[in-house]
Tab-separated table of C-alpha atoms in Angstrom:
chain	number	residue	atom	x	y	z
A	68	UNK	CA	-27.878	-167.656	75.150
A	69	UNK	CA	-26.298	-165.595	72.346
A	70	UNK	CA	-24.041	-163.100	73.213
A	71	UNK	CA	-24.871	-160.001	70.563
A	72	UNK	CA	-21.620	-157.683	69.926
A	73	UNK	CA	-21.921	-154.849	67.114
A	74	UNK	CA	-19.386	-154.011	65.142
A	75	UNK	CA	-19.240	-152.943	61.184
A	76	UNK	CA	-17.404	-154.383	58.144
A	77	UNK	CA	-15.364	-150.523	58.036
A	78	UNK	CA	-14.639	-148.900	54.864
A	79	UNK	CA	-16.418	-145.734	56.041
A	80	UNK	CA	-16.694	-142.652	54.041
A	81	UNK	CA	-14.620	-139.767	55.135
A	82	UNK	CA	-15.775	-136.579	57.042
A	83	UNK	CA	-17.407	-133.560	55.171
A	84	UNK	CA	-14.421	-131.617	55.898
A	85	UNK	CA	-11.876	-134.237	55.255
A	86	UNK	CA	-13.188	-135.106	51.677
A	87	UNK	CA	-12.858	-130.876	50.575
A	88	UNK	CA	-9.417	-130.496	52.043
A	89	UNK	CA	-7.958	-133.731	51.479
A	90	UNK	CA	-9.263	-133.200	47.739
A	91	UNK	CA	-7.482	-130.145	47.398
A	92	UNK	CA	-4.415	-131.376	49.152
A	93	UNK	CA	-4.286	-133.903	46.917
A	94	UNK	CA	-4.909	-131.979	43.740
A	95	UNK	CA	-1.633	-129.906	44.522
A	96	UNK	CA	0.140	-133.426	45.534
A	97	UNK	CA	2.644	-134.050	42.331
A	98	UNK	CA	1.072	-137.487	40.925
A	99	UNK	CA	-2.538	-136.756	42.165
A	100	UNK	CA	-4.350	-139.423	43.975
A	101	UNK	CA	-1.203	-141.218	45.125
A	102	UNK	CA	-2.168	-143.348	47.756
A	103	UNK	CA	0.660	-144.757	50.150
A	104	UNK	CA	3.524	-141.290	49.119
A	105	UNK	CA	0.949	-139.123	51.139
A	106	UNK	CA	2.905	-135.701	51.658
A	107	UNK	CA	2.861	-134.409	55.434
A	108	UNK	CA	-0.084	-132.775	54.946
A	109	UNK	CA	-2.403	-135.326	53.664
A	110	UNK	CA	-1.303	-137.768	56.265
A	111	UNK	CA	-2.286	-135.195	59.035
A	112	UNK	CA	-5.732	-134.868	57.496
A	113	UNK	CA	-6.052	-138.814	57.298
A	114	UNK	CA	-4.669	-138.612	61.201
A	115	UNK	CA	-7.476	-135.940	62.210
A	116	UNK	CA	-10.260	-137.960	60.553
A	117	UNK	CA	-9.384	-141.328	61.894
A	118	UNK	CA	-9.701	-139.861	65.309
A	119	UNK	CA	-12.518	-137.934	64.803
A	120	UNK	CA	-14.148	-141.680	63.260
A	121	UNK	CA	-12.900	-144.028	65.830
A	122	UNK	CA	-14.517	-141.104	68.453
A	123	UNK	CA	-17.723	-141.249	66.667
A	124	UNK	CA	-17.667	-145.363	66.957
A	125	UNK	CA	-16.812	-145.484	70.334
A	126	UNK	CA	-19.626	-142.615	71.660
A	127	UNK	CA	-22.406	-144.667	69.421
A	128	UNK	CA	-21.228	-147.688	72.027
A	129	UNK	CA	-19.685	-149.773	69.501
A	130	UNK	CA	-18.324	-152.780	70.852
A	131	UNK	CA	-15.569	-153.351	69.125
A	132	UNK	CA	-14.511	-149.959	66.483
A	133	UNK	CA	-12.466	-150.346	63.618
A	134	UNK	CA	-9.752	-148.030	62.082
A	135	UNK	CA	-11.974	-146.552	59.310
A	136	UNK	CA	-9.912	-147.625	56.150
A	137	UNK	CA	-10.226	-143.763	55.474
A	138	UNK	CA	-7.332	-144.133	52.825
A	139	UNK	CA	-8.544	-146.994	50.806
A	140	UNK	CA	-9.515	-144.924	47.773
A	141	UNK	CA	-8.970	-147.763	45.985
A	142	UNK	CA	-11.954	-149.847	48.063
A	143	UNK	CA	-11.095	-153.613	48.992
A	144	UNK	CA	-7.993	-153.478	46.631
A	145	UNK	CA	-6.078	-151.000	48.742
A	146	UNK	CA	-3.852	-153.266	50.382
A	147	UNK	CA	-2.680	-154.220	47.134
A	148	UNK	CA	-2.177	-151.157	45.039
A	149	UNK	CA	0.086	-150.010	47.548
A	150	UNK	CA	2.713	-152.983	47.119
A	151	UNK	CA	5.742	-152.615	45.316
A	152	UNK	CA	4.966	-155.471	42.981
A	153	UNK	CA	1.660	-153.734	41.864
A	154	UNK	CA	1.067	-151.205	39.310
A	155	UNK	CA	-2.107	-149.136	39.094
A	156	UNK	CA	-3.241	-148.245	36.135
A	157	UNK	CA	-7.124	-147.294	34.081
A	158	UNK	CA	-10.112	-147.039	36.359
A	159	UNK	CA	-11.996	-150.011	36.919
A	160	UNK	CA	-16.061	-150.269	37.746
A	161	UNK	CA	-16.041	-151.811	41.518
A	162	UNK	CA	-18.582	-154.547	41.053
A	163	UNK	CA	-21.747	-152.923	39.446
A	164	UNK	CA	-22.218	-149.514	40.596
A	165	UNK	CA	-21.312	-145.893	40.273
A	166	UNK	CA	-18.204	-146.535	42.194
A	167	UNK	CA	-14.625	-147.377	40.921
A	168	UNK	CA	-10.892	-148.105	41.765
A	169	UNK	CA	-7.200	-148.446	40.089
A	170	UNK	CA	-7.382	-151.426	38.395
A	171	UNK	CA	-4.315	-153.110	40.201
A	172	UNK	CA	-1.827	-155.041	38.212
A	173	UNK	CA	0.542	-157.853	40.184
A	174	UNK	CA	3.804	-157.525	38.039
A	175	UNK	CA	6.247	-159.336	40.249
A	176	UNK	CA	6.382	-161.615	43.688
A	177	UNK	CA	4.017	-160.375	46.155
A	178	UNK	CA	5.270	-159.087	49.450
A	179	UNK	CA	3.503	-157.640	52.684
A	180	UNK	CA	3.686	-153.655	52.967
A	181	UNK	CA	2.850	-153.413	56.880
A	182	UNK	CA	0.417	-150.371	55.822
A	183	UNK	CA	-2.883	-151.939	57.387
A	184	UNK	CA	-0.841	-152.807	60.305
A	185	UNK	CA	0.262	-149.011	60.844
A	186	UNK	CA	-2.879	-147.948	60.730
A	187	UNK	CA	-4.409	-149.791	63.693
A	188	UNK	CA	-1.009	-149.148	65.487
A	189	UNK	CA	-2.362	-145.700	65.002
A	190	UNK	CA	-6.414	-146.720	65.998
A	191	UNK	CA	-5.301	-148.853	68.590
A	192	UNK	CA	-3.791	-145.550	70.045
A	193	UNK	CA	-7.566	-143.613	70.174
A	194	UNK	CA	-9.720	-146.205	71.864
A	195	UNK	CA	-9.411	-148.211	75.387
A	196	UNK	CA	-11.814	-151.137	73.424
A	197	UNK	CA	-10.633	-154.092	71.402
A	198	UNK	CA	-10.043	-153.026	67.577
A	199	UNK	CA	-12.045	-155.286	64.949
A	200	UNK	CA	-9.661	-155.270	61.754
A	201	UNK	CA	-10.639	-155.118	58.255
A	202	UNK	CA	-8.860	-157.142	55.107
A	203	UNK	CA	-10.486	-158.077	51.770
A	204	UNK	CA	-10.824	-161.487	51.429
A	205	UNK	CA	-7.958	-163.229	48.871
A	206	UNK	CA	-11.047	-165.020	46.599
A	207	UNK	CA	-12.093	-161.407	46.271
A	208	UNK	CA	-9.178	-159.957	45.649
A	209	UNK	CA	-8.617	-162.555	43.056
A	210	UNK	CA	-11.437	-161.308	41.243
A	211	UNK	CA	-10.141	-157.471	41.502
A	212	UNK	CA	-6.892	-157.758	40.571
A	213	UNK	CA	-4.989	-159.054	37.662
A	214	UNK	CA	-2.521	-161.598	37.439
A	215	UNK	CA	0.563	-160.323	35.020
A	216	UNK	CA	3.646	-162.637	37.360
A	217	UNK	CA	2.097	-165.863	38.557
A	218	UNK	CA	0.102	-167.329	35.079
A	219	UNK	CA	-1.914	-169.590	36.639
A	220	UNK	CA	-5.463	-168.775	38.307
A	221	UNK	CA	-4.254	-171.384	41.096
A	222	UNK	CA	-1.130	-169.147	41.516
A	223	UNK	CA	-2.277	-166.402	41.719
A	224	UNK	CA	-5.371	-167.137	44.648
A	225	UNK	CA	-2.397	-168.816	46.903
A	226	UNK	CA	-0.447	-166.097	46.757
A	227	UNK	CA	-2.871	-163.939	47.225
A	228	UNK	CA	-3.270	-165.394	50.453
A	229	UNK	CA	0.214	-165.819	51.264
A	230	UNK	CA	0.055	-162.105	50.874
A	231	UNK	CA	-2.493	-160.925	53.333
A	232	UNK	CA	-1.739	-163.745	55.729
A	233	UNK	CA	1.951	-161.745	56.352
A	234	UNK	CA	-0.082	-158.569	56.309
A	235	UNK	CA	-2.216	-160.284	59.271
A	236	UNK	CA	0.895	-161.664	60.874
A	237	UNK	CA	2.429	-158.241	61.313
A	238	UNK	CA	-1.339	-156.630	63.016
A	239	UNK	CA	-0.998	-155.312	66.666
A	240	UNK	CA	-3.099	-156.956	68.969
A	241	UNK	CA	-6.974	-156.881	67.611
A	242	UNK	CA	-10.110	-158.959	68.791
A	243	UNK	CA	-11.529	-159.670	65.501
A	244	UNK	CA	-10.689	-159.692	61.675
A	245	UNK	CA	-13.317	-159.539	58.911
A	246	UNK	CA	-12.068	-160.935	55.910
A	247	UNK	CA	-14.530	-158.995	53.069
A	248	UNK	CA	-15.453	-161.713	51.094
A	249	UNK	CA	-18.325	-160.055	48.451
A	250	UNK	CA	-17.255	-161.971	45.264
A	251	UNK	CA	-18.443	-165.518	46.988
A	252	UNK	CA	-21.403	-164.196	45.869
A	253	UNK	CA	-21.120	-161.881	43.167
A	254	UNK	CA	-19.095	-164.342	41.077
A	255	UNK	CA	-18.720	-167.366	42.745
A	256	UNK	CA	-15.649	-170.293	42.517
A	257	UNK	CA	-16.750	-173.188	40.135
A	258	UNK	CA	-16.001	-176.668	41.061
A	259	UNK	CA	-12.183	-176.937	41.908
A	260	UNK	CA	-12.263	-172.797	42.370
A	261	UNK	CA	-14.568	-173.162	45.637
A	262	UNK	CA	-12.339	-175.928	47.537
A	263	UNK	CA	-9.127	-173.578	46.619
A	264	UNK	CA	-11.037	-169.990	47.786
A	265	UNK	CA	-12.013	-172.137	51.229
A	266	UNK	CA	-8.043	-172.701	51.349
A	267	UNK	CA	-6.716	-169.270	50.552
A	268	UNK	CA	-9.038	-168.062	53.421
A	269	UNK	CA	-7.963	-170.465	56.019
A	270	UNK	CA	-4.335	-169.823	55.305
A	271	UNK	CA	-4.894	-165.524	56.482
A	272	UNK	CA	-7.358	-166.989	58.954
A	273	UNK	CA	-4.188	-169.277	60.788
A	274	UNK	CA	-1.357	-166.337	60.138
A	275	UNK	CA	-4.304	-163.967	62.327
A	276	UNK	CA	-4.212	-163.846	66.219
A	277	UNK	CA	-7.782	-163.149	66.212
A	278	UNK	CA	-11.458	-163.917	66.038
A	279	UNK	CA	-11.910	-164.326	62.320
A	280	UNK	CA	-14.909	-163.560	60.157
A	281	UNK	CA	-15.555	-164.522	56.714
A	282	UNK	CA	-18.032	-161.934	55.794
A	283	UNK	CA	-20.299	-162.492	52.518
A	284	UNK	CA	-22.530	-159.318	50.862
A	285	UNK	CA	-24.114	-158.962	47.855
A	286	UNK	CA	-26.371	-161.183	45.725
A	287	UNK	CA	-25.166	-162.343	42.516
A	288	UNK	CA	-26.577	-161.483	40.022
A	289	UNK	CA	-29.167	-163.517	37.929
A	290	UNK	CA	-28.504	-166.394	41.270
A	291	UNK	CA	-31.271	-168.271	43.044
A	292	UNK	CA	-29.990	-165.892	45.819
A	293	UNK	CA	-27.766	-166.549	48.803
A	294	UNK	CA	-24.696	-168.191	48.885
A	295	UNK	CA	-24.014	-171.237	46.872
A	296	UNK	CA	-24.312	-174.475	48.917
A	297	UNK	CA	-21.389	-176.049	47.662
A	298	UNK	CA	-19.033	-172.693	48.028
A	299	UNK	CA	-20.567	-172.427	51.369
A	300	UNK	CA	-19.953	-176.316	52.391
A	301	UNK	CA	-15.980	-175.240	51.550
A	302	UNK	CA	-15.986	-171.919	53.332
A	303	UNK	CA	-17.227	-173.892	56.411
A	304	UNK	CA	-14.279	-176.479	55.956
A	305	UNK	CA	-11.971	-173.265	56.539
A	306	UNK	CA	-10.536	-172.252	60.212
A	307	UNK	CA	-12.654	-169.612	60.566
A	308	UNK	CA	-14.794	-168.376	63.686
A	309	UNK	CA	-17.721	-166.804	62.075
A	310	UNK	CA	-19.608	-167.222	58.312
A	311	UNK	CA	-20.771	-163.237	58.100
A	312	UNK	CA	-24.537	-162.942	56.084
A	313	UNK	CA	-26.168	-160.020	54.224
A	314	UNK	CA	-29.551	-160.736	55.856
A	315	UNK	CA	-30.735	-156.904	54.293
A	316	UNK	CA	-30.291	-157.930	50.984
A	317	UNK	CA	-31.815	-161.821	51.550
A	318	UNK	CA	-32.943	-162.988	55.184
A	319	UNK	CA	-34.840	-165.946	53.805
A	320	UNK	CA	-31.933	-167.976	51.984
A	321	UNK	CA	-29.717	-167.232	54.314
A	322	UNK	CA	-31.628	-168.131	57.170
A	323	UNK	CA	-32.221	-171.236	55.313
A	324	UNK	CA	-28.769	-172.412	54.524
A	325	UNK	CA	-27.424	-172.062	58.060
A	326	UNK	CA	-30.600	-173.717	59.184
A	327	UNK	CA	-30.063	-176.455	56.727
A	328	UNK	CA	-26.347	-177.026	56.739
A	329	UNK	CA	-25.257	-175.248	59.890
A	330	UNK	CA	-22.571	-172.768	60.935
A	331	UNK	CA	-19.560	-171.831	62.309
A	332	UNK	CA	-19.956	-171.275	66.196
A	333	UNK	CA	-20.083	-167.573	65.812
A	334	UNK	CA	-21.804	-165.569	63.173
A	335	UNK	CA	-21.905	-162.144	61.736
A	336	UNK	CA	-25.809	-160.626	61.012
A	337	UNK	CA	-25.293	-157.935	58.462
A	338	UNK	CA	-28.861	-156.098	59.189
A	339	UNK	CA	-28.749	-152.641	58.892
A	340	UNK	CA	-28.333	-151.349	55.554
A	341	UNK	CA	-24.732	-150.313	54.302
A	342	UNK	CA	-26.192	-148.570	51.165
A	343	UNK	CA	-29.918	-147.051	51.492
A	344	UNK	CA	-29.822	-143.511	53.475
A	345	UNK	CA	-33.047	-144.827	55.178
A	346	UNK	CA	-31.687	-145.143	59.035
A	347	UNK	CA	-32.821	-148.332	61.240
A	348	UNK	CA	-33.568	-147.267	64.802
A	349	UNK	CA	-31.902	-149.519	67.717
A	350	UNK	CA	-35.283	-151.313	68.076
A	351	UNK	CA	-35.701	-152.146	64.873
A	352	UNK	CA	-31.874	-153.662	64.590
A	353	UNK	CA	-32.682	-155.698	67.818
A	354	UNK	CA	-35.933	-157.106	66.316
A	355	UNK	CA	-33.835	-158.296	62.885
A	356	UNK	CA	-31.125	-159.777	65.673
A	357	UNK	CA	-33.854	-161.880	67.504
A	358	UNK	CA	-35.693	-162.622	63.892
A	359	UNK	CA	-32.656	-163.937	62.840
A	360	UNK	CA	-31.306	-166.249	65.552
A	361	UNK	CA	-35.254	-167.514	66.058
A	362	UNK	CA	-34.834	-168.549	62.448
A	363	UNK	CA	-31.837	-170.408	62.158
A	364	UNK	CA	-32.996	-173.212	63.465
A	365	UNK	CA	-30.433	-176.024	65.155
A	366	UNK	CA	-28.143	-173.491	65.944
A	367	UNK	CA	-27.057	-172.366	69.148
A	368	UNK	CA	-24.602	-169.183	68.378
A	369	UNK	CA	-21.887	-168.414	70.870
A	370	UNK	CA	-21.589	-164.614	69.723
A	371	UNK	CA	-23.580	-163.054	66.835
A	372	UNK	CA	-21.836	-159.871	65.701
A	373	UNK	CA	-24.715	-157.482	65.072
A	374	UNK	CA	-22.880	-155.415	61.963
A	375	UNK	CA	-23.505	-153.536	58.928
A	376	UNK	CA	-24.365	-155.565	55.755
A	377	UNK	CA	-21.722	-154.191	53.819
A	378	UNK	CA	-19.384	-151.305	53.767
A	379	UNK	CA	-20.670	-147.492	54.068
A	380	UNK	CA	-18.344	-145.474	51.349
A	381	UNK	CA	-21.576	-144.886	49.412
A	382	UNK	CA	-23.413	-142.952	51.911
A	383	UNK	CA	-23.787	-139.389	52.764
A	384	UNK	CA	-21.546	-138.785	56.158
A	385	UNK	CA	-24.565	-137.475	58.227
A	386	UNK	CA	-26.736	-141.071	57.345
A	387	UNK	CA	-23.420	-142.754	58.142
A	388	UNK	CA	-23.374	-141.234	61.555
A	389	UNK	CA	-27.026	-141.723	62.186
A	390	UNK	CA	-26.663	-145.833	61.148
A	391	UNK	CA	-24.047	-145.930	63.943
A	392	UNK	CA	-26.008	-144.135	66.458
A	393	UNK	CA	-28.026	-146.591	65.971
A	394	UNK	CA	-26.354	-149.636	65.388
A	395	UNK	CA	-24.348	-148.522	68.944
A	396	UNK	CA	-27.459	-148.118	70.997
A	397	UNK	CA	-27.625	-152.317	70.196
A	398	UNK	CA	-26.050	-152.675	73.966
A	399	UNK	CA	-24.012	-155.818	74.136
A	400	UNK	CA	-26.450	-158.029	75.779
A	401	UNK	CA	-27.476	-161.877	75.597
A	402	UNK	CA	-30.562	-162.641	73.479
A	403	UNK	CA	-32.221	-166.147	72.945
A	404	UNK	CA	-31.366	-168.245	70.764
């Protein structure tokens, strides 16, 4: 028996309201879009919408909430543009979409801000439920940032991991951490690159006191689709708890490669759609749970974290809330295996 827990990979887009005054705010703020010298005013905003978000998780009946990441206008890279060794400078496409981000520019030795950690200090505050934490992945963040200190693509990953592993160290108490891990498949580590990206993970997944998830989303493009076998035979060789799968954007392979080369002990199901404004409803999310744990064959799961496939900044607030209406009504409950 599988126990089923949902949960989502965060990154949520802000409320209606929050977006219009927090623009304007922010517009007066000397320095625009400053993120991390927030005056009073701004942070109060941030403070009303993380409570009004970490509300609407926990009366959808989300098992475990997270904090929102309501302040990462720069996306995944937000833990680093707001380090004193980083500079932010031109806008940067995130990935390929309509979307973008401070292109973030390591000038000098890396060293952990504590700013994730305050904000589930803060989250931790609003709900009586364990807190499921959010960092990008340090392979990923590799592939954001850029390297003007270290000189060496070797470098630059481990300290890239030395960096959110004392980010992770200084976390309050939290049940799980997804590590956001989209560039294993949007532009996946060569030979050499894959063993190293496997290490950089495990070293944030020992500095966490937590359930950690290695979540991968998004096909690459022009791939055969799914995860690379190799990069996935290294990610399993890291100490991680759960290998997290976009089974919206490709059920088939991955069903296949956890059939074929197995898993970690837990795993995270990414099957309602982060991105498309159509909403699931709670039956349809249980049959995708049950379709996929029927298909991975020789595995016997120990918790599947039922979870959106990727982050939700793209969509409209409204869809947002619907998707975790829905996603909620997924009552923790043991399915077959």
């Amino acid at each position: 028996m599988t126990d089923v827990v949902s949960t989502t990979p965060g990154l949520f887009p802000l409320p209606d309201w929050a977006k219009d005054e927090l623009a304007d705010l922010k517009g007066r703020q000397k320095g625009g879009l400053v993120t991390g010298d927030e005056s009073p005013e701004i942070t109060d905003a941030y403070e009303r919408a993380r409570e009004e978000i970490v509300g609407l998780q926990t009366d959808a009946g989300l098992d475990l909430p997270v904090e929102g990441q309501l302040r990462w206008d720069d996306m995944l890279t937000h833990p680093l543009s707001v380090a004193d060794a980083v500079e932010t400078r031109g806008i940067v496409r995130y990935f390929d979409n309509n979307n973008f981000y401070r292109e973030p520019v390591v000038t000098d030795d890396l060293a952990a801000t504590g700013d994730v950690a305050r904000e589930l200090e803060a989250a931790g505050g609003l709900t009586d439920d364990g807190l499921n934490a959010v960092l990008p992945g340090p392979y990923t963040l590799s592939q954001l940032a850029t390297d003007e200190h270290y000189g060496d693509e070797a470098d630059f990953l481990s300290a890239l991991a030395d960096f959110l592993a004392a980010e992770a160290e200084q976390f309050p108490d939290v049940e799980t951490l997804f590590l956001l891990e989209p560039s294993l498949l949007e532009s996946p580590p060569g030979d050499g690159a894959d063993e190293r990206a496997s290490e950089a993970i495990d070293a944030v997944a020992q500095a966490a006191d937590a359930d950690v998830v290695a979540h991968t989303y998004w096909e690459s493009h022009g791939g055969d689709g799914g995860i690379d076998e190799k990069v996935y035979a290294h990610l399993l060789d890291a100490d991680i708890d759960a290998v997290g799968f976009d089974f919206v954007a490709n059920h088939e392979d991955n069903a296949y490669v956890i059939s074929e080369y197995g898993c970690t002990d837990d795993v995270a199901l990414g099957i309602v759609d982060g991105q498309n404004t159509l909403v699931e409803d709670a039956e349809e999310i249980r049959e995708r749970v049950e379709w996929t744990l029927d298909n991975t064959h020789g595995t016997d799961f120990e918790t599947a974290y039922a979870t959106i496939n990727t982050p939700t900044f793209y969509l409209p607030s409204g869809k947002f809330e619907d998707k975790l209406a829905a996603l909620g009504a997924v009552e923790r409950t043991e399915v077959k295996a």
